[in-house]
Coordinates of C-alpha atoms in Angstrom, one line a residue:
X1 CA 9.9 26.4 -8.1
X2 CA 11.6 24.3 -10.7
X3 CA 13.4 21.3 -9.3
X4 CA 16.6 21.4 -11.5
X5 CA 17.2 25.1 -10.9
X6 CA 16.8 24.4 -7.2
X7 CA 19.6 21.9 -7.0
X8 CA 22.3 24.6 -7.3
X9 CA 21.0 26.3 -4.2
X10 CA 20.9 23.0 -2.4
X11 CA 24.5 22.1 -3.1
X12 CA 25.6 25.7 -2.2
X13 CA 24.0 25.4 1.3
X14 CA 25.4 22.1 2.3
X15 CA 27.9 23.4 4.7
X16 CA 25.6 25.7 6.5
X17 CA 23.9 24.8 9.8
X18 CA 20.1 24.4 9.5
X19 CA 17.9 27.1 10.8
X20 CA 14.7 25.5 12.2
X21 CA 11.4 27.1 11.0
X22 CA 9.8 26.5 14.4
X23 CA 11.0 27.8 17.7
X24 CA 12.9 25.1 19.6
X25 CA 10.1 24.7 22.3
X26 CA 7.4 24.1 19.6
X27 CA 9.7 22.0 17.4
X28 CA 10.5 19.6 20.3
X29 CA 6.8 18.6 20.5
X30 CA 6.0 18.6 16.7
X31 CA 7.1 16.1 14.1
X32 CA 7.0 17.5 10.6
X33 CA 6.8 14.6 8.0
X34 CA 6.7 14.7 4.2
X35 CA 4.6 11.8 3.1
X36 CA 4.9 10.1 -0.3
X37 CA 1.4 11.3 -1.2
X38 CA -1.5 13.2 0.2
X39 CA -4.2 11.7 2.3
X40 CA -6.9 11.6 -0.4
X41 CA -9.6 10.0 1.7
X42 CA -10.0 9.5 5.5
X43 CA -11.4 6.0 5.1
X44 CA -8.5 3.5 4.7
X45 CA -10.8 0.9 3.2
X46 CA -11.5 3.3 0.3
X47 CA -8.1 2.9 -1.4
X48 CA -4.9 1.1 -1.3
X49 CA -2.9 4.3 -1.6
X50 CA 0.0 4.1 0.9
X51 CA -0.6 7.8 1.9
X52 CA -4.0 6.8 3.2
X53 CA -2.7 3.5 4.7
X54 CA -0.1 5.4 6.7
X55 CA -2.9 7.8 7.9
X56 CA -4.8 4.7 9.0
X57 CA -1.9 3.5 11.1
X58 CA -1.7 6.9 12.8
X59 CA -5.4 6.8 13.8
X60 CA -6.4 3.1 14.2
X61 CA -5.0 -0.1 15.5
X62 CA -5.4 -3.7 14.2
X63 CA -5.9 -6.8 16.2
X64 CA -2.5 -8.1 15.3
X65 CA 0.5 -6.6 13.7
X66 CA 3.9 -7.5 12.2
X67 CA 7.1 -7.1 14.0
X68 CA 10.2 -6.0 12.1
X69 CA 10.7 -9.5 10.9
X70 CA 7.1 -9.5 9.7
X71 CA 5.9 -12.3 12.1
X72 CA 2.6 -11.4 13.7
X73 CA 2.1 -10.4 17.3
X74 CA -1.0 -9.3 19.3
X75 CA -1.8 -5.5 19.1
X76 CA -5.3 -4.7 20.2
X77 CA -5.8 -8.4 20.9
X78 CA -4.6 -9.9 24.0
X79 CA -4.5 -13.4 22.4
X80 CA -6.5 -16.1 20.9
X81 CA -7.2 -19.8 21.2
X82 CA -8.0 -22.3 18.4
X83 CA -10.4 -25.2 18.9
X84 CA -12.4 -27.8 17.0
X85 CA -9.6 -28.7 14.6
X86 CA -9.2 -25.1 13.5
X87 CA -12.8 -24.3 12.9
X88 CA -13.4 -22.2 16.1
X89 CA -11.2 -19.2 17.0
X90 CA -11.8 -17.2 20.2
X91 CA -10.1 -13.8 20.5
X92 CA -9.7 -11.7 23.6
X93 CA -9.2 -7.9 23.4
X94 CA -6.8 -6.1 25.8
X95 CA -8.2 -4.5 28.8
X96 CA -8.6 -0.7 29.0
X97 CA -8.4 0.1 25.3
X98 CA -10.6 3.0 24.1
X99 CA -11.7 4.8 21.0
X100 CA -10.9 8.5 20.6
X101 CA -14.5 9.4 21.7
X102 CA -13.8 7.7 25.1
X103 CA -15.9 4.6 24.4
X104 CA -14.4 1.2 25.2
X105 CA -13.3 -1.0 22.2
X106 CA -15.6 -3.8 22.4
X107 CA -15.9 -7.2 20.8
X108 CA -18.9 -6.1 18.7
X109 CA -16.7 -3.3 17.2
X110 CA -14.1 -5.8 16.2
X111 CA -16.7 -8.1 14.6
X112 CA -18.2 -5.3 12.6
X113 CA -14.8 -4.1 11.5
X114 CA -13.8 -7.6 10.3
X115 CA -17.0 -7.8 8.3
X116 CA -16.4 -4.5 6.6
X117 CA -12.8 -5.2 5.9
X118 CA -13.5 -8.7 4.5
X119 CA -15.7 -7.3 1.8
X120 CA -12.7 -5.5 0.3
X121 CA -9.5 -7.2 1.2
X122 CA -8.1 -10.3 -0.8
X123 CA -7.5 -12.5 2.2
X124 CA -10.6 -11.0 3.9
X125 CA -12.8 -12.2 1.0
X126 CA -11.5 -15.7 1.5
X127 CA -12.1 -15.5 5.2
X128 CA -15.6 -14.3 4.6
X129 CA -16.3 -17.2 2.3
X130 CA -15.1 -19.7 4.8
X131 CA -16.9 -18.2 7.9
X132 CA -20.0 -19.7 9.3
X133 CA -20.6 -17.0 12.0
X134 CA -18.9 -14.3 14.1
X135 CA -20.3 -13.8 17.6
X136 CA -19.5 -11.5 20.6
X137 CA -19.2 -13.7 23.7
X138 CA -18.9 -10.6 26.0
X139 CA -17.4 -7.2 25.8
X140 CA -13.8 -8.4 25.4
X141 CA -14.2 -11.9 23.7
X142 CA -15.5 -12.9 20.3
X143 CA -15.5 -16.1 18.2
X144 CA -15.2 -16.8 14.6
X145 CA -16.6 -20.1 13.5
X146 CA -15.5 -21.4 10.1
X147 CA -17.0 -23.8 7.6
X148 CA -13.6 -24.5 6.3
X149 CA -10.1 -24.1 8.0
X150 CA -8.3 -20.8 7.2
X151 CA -4.7 -21.2 8.2
X152 CA -3.6 -17.6 7.6
X153 CA -6.1 -16.1 10.1
X154 CA -3.7 -14.1 12.1
X155 CA -1.7 -13.0 9.0
X156 CA -4.9 -11.8 7.6
X157 CA -6.2 -9.8 10.7
X158 CA -2.7 -8.4 11.1
X159 CA -1.7 -7.6 7.6
X160 CA -0.3 -4.0 7.6
X161 CA -1.1 -3.0 4.1
X162 CA -3.6 -3.2 1.2
X163 CA -5.9 -3.4 3.2
X164 CA -5.2 -3.5 7.0
X165 CA -8.1 -4.7 9.2
X166 CA -8.4 -1.5 11.3
X167 CA -10.8 -1.7 14.2
X168 CA -13.5 1.1 14.0
X169 CA -16.4 1.9 16.2
X170 CA -19.3 -0.3 15.3
X171 CA -21.3 2.6 13.9
X172 CA -18.5 3.3 11.4
X173 CA -17.8 -0.4 10.6
X174 CA -21.4 -0.9 9.5
X175 CA -21.0 1.7 6.8
X176 CA -21.0 0.2 3.3
X177 CA -17.2 -0.1 2.4
X178 CA -17.9 1.4 -1.0
X179 CA -19.1 4.6 0.8
X180 CA -16.1 6.2 2.6
X181 CA -16.9 7.8 5.9
X182 CA -15.7 11.3 6.4
X183 CA -15.2 11.5 10.2
X184 CA -12.3 9.8 12.1
X185 CA -13.0 8.2 15.5
X186 CA -9.8 6.1 15.9
X187 CA -8.4 3.4 18.1
X188 CA -4.7 4.3 17.7
X189 CA -2.1 6.6 19.2
X190 CA -3.0 9.8 17.3
X191 CA -6.2 11.8 16.7
X192 CA -6.9 13.3 13.3
X193 CA -7.5 17.1 13.5
X194 CA -10.1 17.8 11.0
X195 CA -10.3 21.6 11.2
X196 CA -6.5 21.9 10.3
X197 CA -6.8 19.7 7.3
X198 CA -5.7 21.5 4.0
X199 CA -6.2 19.3 1.0
X200 CA -3.0 19.0 -1.0
X201 CA -0.9 20.7 1.7
X202 CA -1.3 19.6 5.3
X203 CA -2.8 16.8 7.5
X204 CA -2.5 17.2 11.3
X205 CA -2.7 14.7 14.1
X206 CA -2.6 15.1 17.9
X207 CA -1.5 12.7 20.6
X208 CA -4.4 10.7 22.0
X209 CA -3.7 11.0 25.8
X210 CA -5.9 8.0 26.8
X211 CA -4.2 5.6 24.4
X212 CA -3.0 2.4 26.1
X213 CA 0.0 1.0 24.1
X214 CA 0.5 -2.6 23.8
X215 CA 2.5 -3.8 26.8
X216 CA 5.3 -5.4 24.7
X217 CA 8.3 -3.4 23.5
X218 CA 8.0 -1.4 20.3
X219 CA 8.4 -3.7 17.3
X220 CA 7.1 -2.0 14.2
X221 CA 3.2 -2.7 14.3
X222 CA 3.5 -5.7 16.6
X223 CA 4.4 -4.1 19.9
X224 CA 3.9 -0.7 21.7
X225 CA 3.1 2.2 19.5
X226 CA 4.3 5.3 21.3
X227 CA 3.2 8.8 20.4
X228 CA 6.3 10.7 21.4
X229 CA 5.1 14.0 19.9
X230 CA 2.1 16.0 20.9
X231 CA 1.6 16.9 17.3
X232 CA 2.4 15.4 13.9
X233 CA 2.1 17.3 10.7
X234 CA 2.0 15.7 7.3
X235 CA 3.4 18.3 5.0
X236 CA 2.5 17.4 1.4
X237 CA 5.1 18.4 -1.1
X238 CA 4.8 16.9 -4.6
X239 CA 7.9 18.7 -5.9
X240 CA 11.0 16.7 -4.9
X241 CA 13.4 19.6 -5.0
X242 CA 11.1 21.6 -2.6
X243 CA 10.9 18.8 -0.2
X244 CA 14.7 18.3 -0.1
X245 CA 15.2 22.0 0.4
X246 CA 12.8 22.0 3.3
X247 CA 14.6 19.1 5.0
X248 CA 17.9 20.7 4.6
X249 CA 16.6 24.1 6.0
X250 CA 15.2 22.3 9.1
X251 CA 11.7 23.2 8.0
X252 CA 10.7 19.5 8.2
X253 CA 12.1 16.5 10.1
X254 CA 11.5 13.6 7.8
X255 CA 11.2 13.1 4.1
X256 CA 9.6 9.7 3.5
X257 CA 10.7 8.9 0.0
X258 CA 13.8 10.6 -1.4
X259 CA 14.0 11.2 -5.2
X260 CA 17.0 9.1 -6.4
X261 CA 18.9 12.1 -7.9
X262 CA 18.6 14.0 -4.7
X263 CA 19.9 11.2 -2.6
X264 CA 23.6 12.0 -2.9
X265 CA 23.0 15.7 -2.0
X266 CA 21.1 14.8 1.1
X267 CA 23.5 12.0 2.1
X268 CA 26.3 14.5 2.2
X269 CA 24.4 16.8 4.5
X270 CA 26.0 16.6 8.0
X271 CA 22.7 17.0 9.8
X272 CA 20.7 14.4 7.7
X273 CA 20.6 10.6 7.7
X274 CA 19.7 8.8 4.5
X275 CA 18.8 5.2 4.9
X276 CA 16.6 2.4 3.5
X277 CA 13.8 1.6 5.9
X278 CA 11.8 -0.8 3.7
X279 CA 14.1 -3.5 2.2
X280 CA 11.2 -5.0 0.3
X281 CA 11.2 -2.2 -2.2
X282 CA 8.4 -1.2 -4.6
X283 CA 7.2 -3.2 -7.6
X284 CA 5.7 -1.4 -10.5
X285 CA 3.1 -3.0 -12.7
X286 CA 0.9 -2.2 -15.7
X287 CA -2.7 -2.8 -14.7
X288 CA -5.2 -3.1 -17.5
X289 CA -9.0 -2.8 -17.2
X290 CA -10.4 -6.2 -18.2
X291 CA -14.1 -5.0 -18.4
X292 CA -13.8 -3.1 -21.6
X293 CA -12.1 -3.3 -25.0
X294 CA -9.5 -3.5 -25.9
X295 CA -8.1 -5.2 -22.8
X296 CA -11.0 -7.4 -22.3
X297 CA -9.2 -9.6 -24.9
X298 CA -6.4 -11.7 -23.4
X299 CA -4.7 -11.8 -26.8
X300 CA -4.5 -8.1 -26.8
X301 CA -3.0 -8.1 -23.3
X302 CA -0.5 -10.8 -24.3
X303 CA 0.7 -8.7 -27.3
X304 CA 2.3 -6.2 -25.0
X305 CA 4.6 -9.0 -23.6
X306 CA 6.5 -8.5 -26.8
X307 CA 7.4 -4.9 -26.2
X308 CA 7.3 -3.9 -22.5
X309 CA 10.9 -3.4 -21.3
X310 CA 11.2 -3.4 -17.6
X311 CA 14.7 -1.7 -17.8
X312 CA 13.2 1.4 -19.5
X313 CA 10.6 1.9 -16.7
X314 CA 13.2 1.4 -13.9
X315 CA 16.0 3.6 -15.5
X316 CA 13.4 6.4 -16.1
X317 CA 12.9 6.9 -12.3
X318 CA 16.1 5.5 -10.8
X319 CA 18.8 6.1 -13.3
X320 CA 21.5 3.7 -14.5
X321 CA 22.5 2.5 -11.0
X322 CA 21.3 -1.1 -10.9
X323 CA 21.8 -1.3 -7.2
X324 CA 18.7 0.7 -6.9
X325 CA 16.5 -1.3 -9.3
X326 CA 16.0 -4.8 -10.9
X327 CA 14.4 -6.1 -14.1
X328 CA 13.6 -9.7 -14.9
X329 CA 10.8 -9.4 -12.3
X330 CA 8.0 -11.9 -12.5
X331 CA 4.7 -12.1 -10.5
X332 CA 6.4 -11.9 -7.2
X333 CA 9.0 -9.4 -5.9
X334 CA 12.5 -10.5 -5.1
X335 CA 11.7 -10.0 -1.3
X336 CA 9.2 -12.9 -1.6
X337 CA 10.3 -16.5 -1.0
X338 CA 7.9 -17.4 -3.9
X339 CA 9.9 -15.2 -6.5
X340 CA 10.7 -17.5 -9.5
X341 CA 11.7 -17.5 -13.2
X342 CA 8.9 -19.6 -14.5
X343 CA 8.3 -18.3 -18.1
X344 CA 10.2 -15.1 -17.4
X345 CA 11.4 -15.1 -21.0
X346 CA 8.1 -13.5 -21.8
X347 CA 9.6 -10.3 -20.4
X348 CA 13.3 -10.9 -20.8
X349 CA 13.5 -12.1 -24.4
X350 CA 14.1 -9.8 -27.3
X351 CA 11.8 -6.7 -27.2
X352 CA 10.1 -5.8 -30.4
X353 CA 7.4 -3.2 -31.1
X354 CA 7.0 -4.8 -34.5
X355 CA 6.0 -8.1 -32.9
X356 CA 3.6 -6.4 -30.6
X357 CA 1.9 -4.7 -33.5
X358 CA 1.7 -8.0 -35.4
X359 CA 0.2 -9.7 -32.3
X360 CA -2.4 -6.9 -31.9
X361 CA -3.4 -7.3 -35.6
X362 CA -3.7 -11.1 -35.1
X363 CA -5.9 -10.4 -31.9
X364 CA -8.3 -8.3 -34.0
X365 CA -7.5 -5.0 -32.3
X366 CA -9.7 -2.4 -34.0
X367 CA -7.9 0.9 -33.0
X368 CA -10.0 1.5 -30.0
X369 CA -8.9 4.4 -27.8
X370 CA -6.8 3.4 -24.8
X371 CA -7.2 5.8 -21.8
X372 CA -4.2 5.8 -19.6
X373 CA -4.7 7.4 -16.1
X374 CA -1.7 9.7 -15.6
X375 CA -1.1 11.5 -12.3
X376 CA 1.2 14.4 -12.7
X377 CA 1.8 15.3 -9.1
X378 CA 3.5 12.0 -7.9
X379 CA 7.0 12.0 -9.5
X380 CA 7.5 8.3 -10.2
X381 CA 4.0 7.5 -11.3
X382 CA 4.2 10.6 -13.6
X383 CA 7.5 9.5 -15.2
X384 CA 6.6 5.8 -15.6
X385 CA 3.2 6.7 -17.1
X386 CA 4.9 8.9 -19.7
X387 CA 7.1 5.9 -20.6
X388 CA 4.1 3.6 -20.6
X389 CA 2.0 5.8 -22.9
X390 CA 4.8 6.0 -25.3
X391 CA 5.4 2.3 -25.3
X392 CA 1.7 1.5 -25.9
X393 CA 1.6 4.0 -28.9
X394 CA 4.8 2.4 -30.3
X395 CA 3.2 -1.1 -29.8
X396 CA 0.3 -0.1 -32.1
X397 CA -2.3 1.0 -29.5
X398 CA -4.2 4.2 -29.9
X399 CA -3.2 5.4 -26.4
X400 CA -3.5 8.8 -24.8
X401 CA -2.8 10.0 -21.3
X402 CA -5.6 11.3 -19.1
X403 CA -3.7 13.7 -16.9
X404 CA -4.8 14.8 -13.5
X405 CA -3.7 14.9 -9.9
X406 CA -3.3 11.8 -7.7
X407 CA -6.5 12.2 -6.0
X408 CA -8.4 12.2 -9.2
X409 CA -6.6 9.0 -10.4
X410 CA -7.6 7.2 -7.1
X411 CA -11.3 8.2 -7.7
X412 CA -11.3 7.4 -11.3
X413 CA -9.6 4.0 -11.2
X414 CA -12.6 2.7 -9.1
X415 CA -15.1 3.4 -11.9
X416 CA -16.3 0.4 -13.8
X417 CA -18.0 2.5 -16.6
X418 CA -16.4 2.5 -20.1
X419 CA -13.6 5.1 -20.6
X420 CA -15.7 7.3 -22.6
X421 CA -18.0 7.6 -19.5
X422 CA -15.4 8.4 -17.0
X423 CA -13.6 5.0 -16.7
X424 CA -10.2 4.0 -17.9
X425 CA -8.1 1.4 -19.7
X426 CA -4.7 1.3 -18.2
X427 CA -2.5 2.7 -15.4
X428 CA 0.8 2.2 -13.6
X429 CA 0.4 0.8 -10.0
X430 CA 3.0 0.5 -7.3
X431 CA 2.9 -2.0 -4.4
X432 CA 5.5 -2.7 -1.7
X433 CA 6.9 -6.2 -1.3
X434 CA 4.8 -6.8 1.8
X435 CA 1.7 -6.6 -0.4
X436 CA 2.9 -9.0 -3.1
X437 CA 4.6 -11.6 -1.0
X438 CA 2.3 -14.5 -1.7
X439 CA -0.9 -15.3 -3.6
X440 CA -3.1 -14.8 -0.5
X441 CA -2.3 -11.1 -0.2
X442 CA -1.3 -10.2 -3.8
X443 CA -4.0 -7.8 -5.0
X444 CA -3.1 -8.0 -8.7
X445 CA -3.3 -11.8 -8.7
X446 CA -6.8 -11.9 -7.4
X447 CA -9.0 -12.7 -10.4
X448 CA -12.5 -13.0 -9.1
X449 CA -14.0 -10.5 -11.6
X450 CA -15.9 -7.5 -10.3
X451 CA -14.8 -8.5 -6.7
X452 CA -11.1 -8.2 -7.6
X453 CA -8.9 -5.1 -7.2
X454 CA -9.3 -2.3 -9.7
X455 CA -9.0 -3.7 -13.2
X456 CA -11.3 -6.6 -12.3
X457 CA -9.7 -9.6 -14.1
X458 CA -11.5 -13.0 -14.3
X459 CA -9.4 -16.2 -14.2
X460 CA -10.9 -19.5 -12.7
X461 CA -7.4 -21.0 -13.1
X462 CA -5.6 -18.3 -11.0
X463 CA -8.4 -18.4 -8.4
X464 CA -8.2 -22.3 -8.1
X465 CA -4.4 -22.1 -7.7
X466 CA -4.8 -19.4 -5.1
X467 CA -7.1 -21.6 -3.1
X468 CA -4.6 -24.5 -3.5
X469 CA -1.8 -22.2 -2.2
X470 CA -3.8 -21.2 0.9
X471 CA -4.2 -24.9 1.9
X472 CA -0.6 -25.9 1.0
X473 CA 1.6 -27.2 3.8
X474 CA 5.4 -26.8 3.2
X475 CA 7.2 -24.0 1.6
X476 CA 8.3 -26.3 -1.2
X477 CA 4.6 -27.0 -1.9
X478 CA 3.9 -23.3 -2.0
X479 CA 6.9 -22.6 -4.3
X480 CA 5.6 -25.2 -6.8
X481 CA 2.2 -23.6 -6.9
X482 CA 3.7 -20.1 -7.3
X483 CA 5.5 -21.3 -10.3
X484 CA 2.3 -22.6 -11.9
X485 CA 0.6 -19.3 -11.0
X486 CA 3.3 -17.3 -12.7
X487 CA 3.0 -19.5 -15.9
X488 CA -0.7 -18.8 -15.9
X489 CA 0.0 -15.0 -15.5
X490 CA 1.7 -15.0 -18.9
X491 CA -1.5 -16.5 -20.4
X492 CA -4.2 -14.5 -18.6
X493 CA -2.0 -11.3 -18.1
X494 CA -4.0 -9.8 -15.1
X495 CA -1.0 -7.3 -14.9
X496 CA 2.4 -6.9 -16.5
X497 CA 5.3 -6.4 -14.0
X498 CA 7.4 -3.3 -14.8
X499 CA 10.3 -4.0 -12.5
X500 CA 11.3 -3.5 -8.8
X501 CA 13.1 -0.4 -7.2
X502 CA 14.3 0.6 -3.8
X503 CA 13.7 4.0 -2.2
X504 CA 15.6 5.5 0.7
X505 CA 14.1 7.8 3.4
X506 CA 15.8 10.9 4.9
X507 CA 15.5 12.4 8.3
X508 CA 17.2 15.1 10.5
X509 CA 19.7 13.7 12.9
X510 CA 17.6 15.3 15.8
X511 CA 15.2 12.3 15.3
X512 CA 15.7 8.8 16.6
X513 CA 16.2 6.1 14.0
X514 CA 12.8 4.9 12.6
X515 CA 11.9 1.3 12.9
X516 CA 12.8 -0.8 9.8
X517 CA 10.2 -2.5 7.7
X518 CA 7.7 0.2 7.0
X519 CA 8.2 4.0 6.9
X520 CA 5.7 5.2 9.6
X521 CA 6.0 8.2 11.8
X522 CA 5.4 6.2 15.0
X523 CA 7.9 5.4 17.8
X524 CA 10.3 8.1 16.8
X525 CA 11.4 10.8 19.3
X526 CA 13.4 14.0 19.4
X527 CA 17.1 13.3 20.5

């Protein structure tokens, strides 16, 4: 079905009452949710895709979690004590918590899970480097002994995104994190239903009857996580018009990310609420592969600072309403206390493709092919990648899009081989504000070579400033370091910010209002 021809039908049906696709008795116990993207892998440590991250929060818990103000609270943990001048941390698990196979969640499961997570996550890698030992004291208590103090311990163990430290059974947590597991035995409020999985179309979860919620009131991921539905269905719909029509018809309950041009139509529907759940927005960036030509040359990467125009990328997906997007974005999103304007003229000064071509010639660019990973089934990525490929060509690069579905892009971006052997050179990446708030969590600022996030930049200067930030005291000190980090970004160019935009969610008024902060189908009920 073509999206633009569908809009006429949508508008015509606004005044009609919705006819649910399910019988009322069944609908009362089933939540039908359209995710932003399919669950491409069951292992949430295998990708930073938000579709997979949200799948993770359905099935597993973390030791700590953020409340709606993003301060951390105990989740699976009952609490902790810190001793020996910050070098010994002792954690206690809540009593009575179990995995989906009925086994208790034990201290050794937590230790193995932290070890697996710390091999992948940006903060986790730092924790791993500073850890002397992790030891189970009994089934409910474990200690982490440090060689060097690690101030953001709780923020690291409780981070909700890219990558969360989910607690797996020990036998899963000892699996090499580069090899995704294919079975789900969770610790969270819902169980994954493997035999109803339909790739590209449907993911199903059922309530875990033996789940013991956190005793505190619901508070995003830092309080009770209630499963108010017996069944949750992720209905994957890559076409925005089809998704909007399904929401209007009552065939689904909740549409996670509304396409901007469909927002006015849905907002006028009397049975639908359209609101912004995540005020942090999404920041788009150009990520280049630093392992292979031409982007292994910093001068080639810097050449694009002459021609990349953030407004072109933002307007292509969000239109001309500047209330929905911002340009002039540096290394940190506007939702971060560390956002600053250091050297921002690199992206806000006059734009010139001629200047970019001249800079490429001066850098010795030899017309090497530039392979741009291009997912065609995720609307915003698709559109911005089209803009990117055009901008790269006009800047003088021999660029071409490698089109595929989203799942293929996620697989291919992890390959370190040269582009001609299945690798890549460039892609558009999207991260929420929570993932880019500071140098500790920011995946695109980690510059430790092949241990870094996909693209694998190397910058001793950025790494040193990141360590400096981790040990900083006051916010003013942190802000000063953040300015120096941003200045270094324009030299090393580990990524190029493409702007920040804001997306609304839409749900049937038969649902309670979702918690603000992250769009997760937890703690909502039928009203």
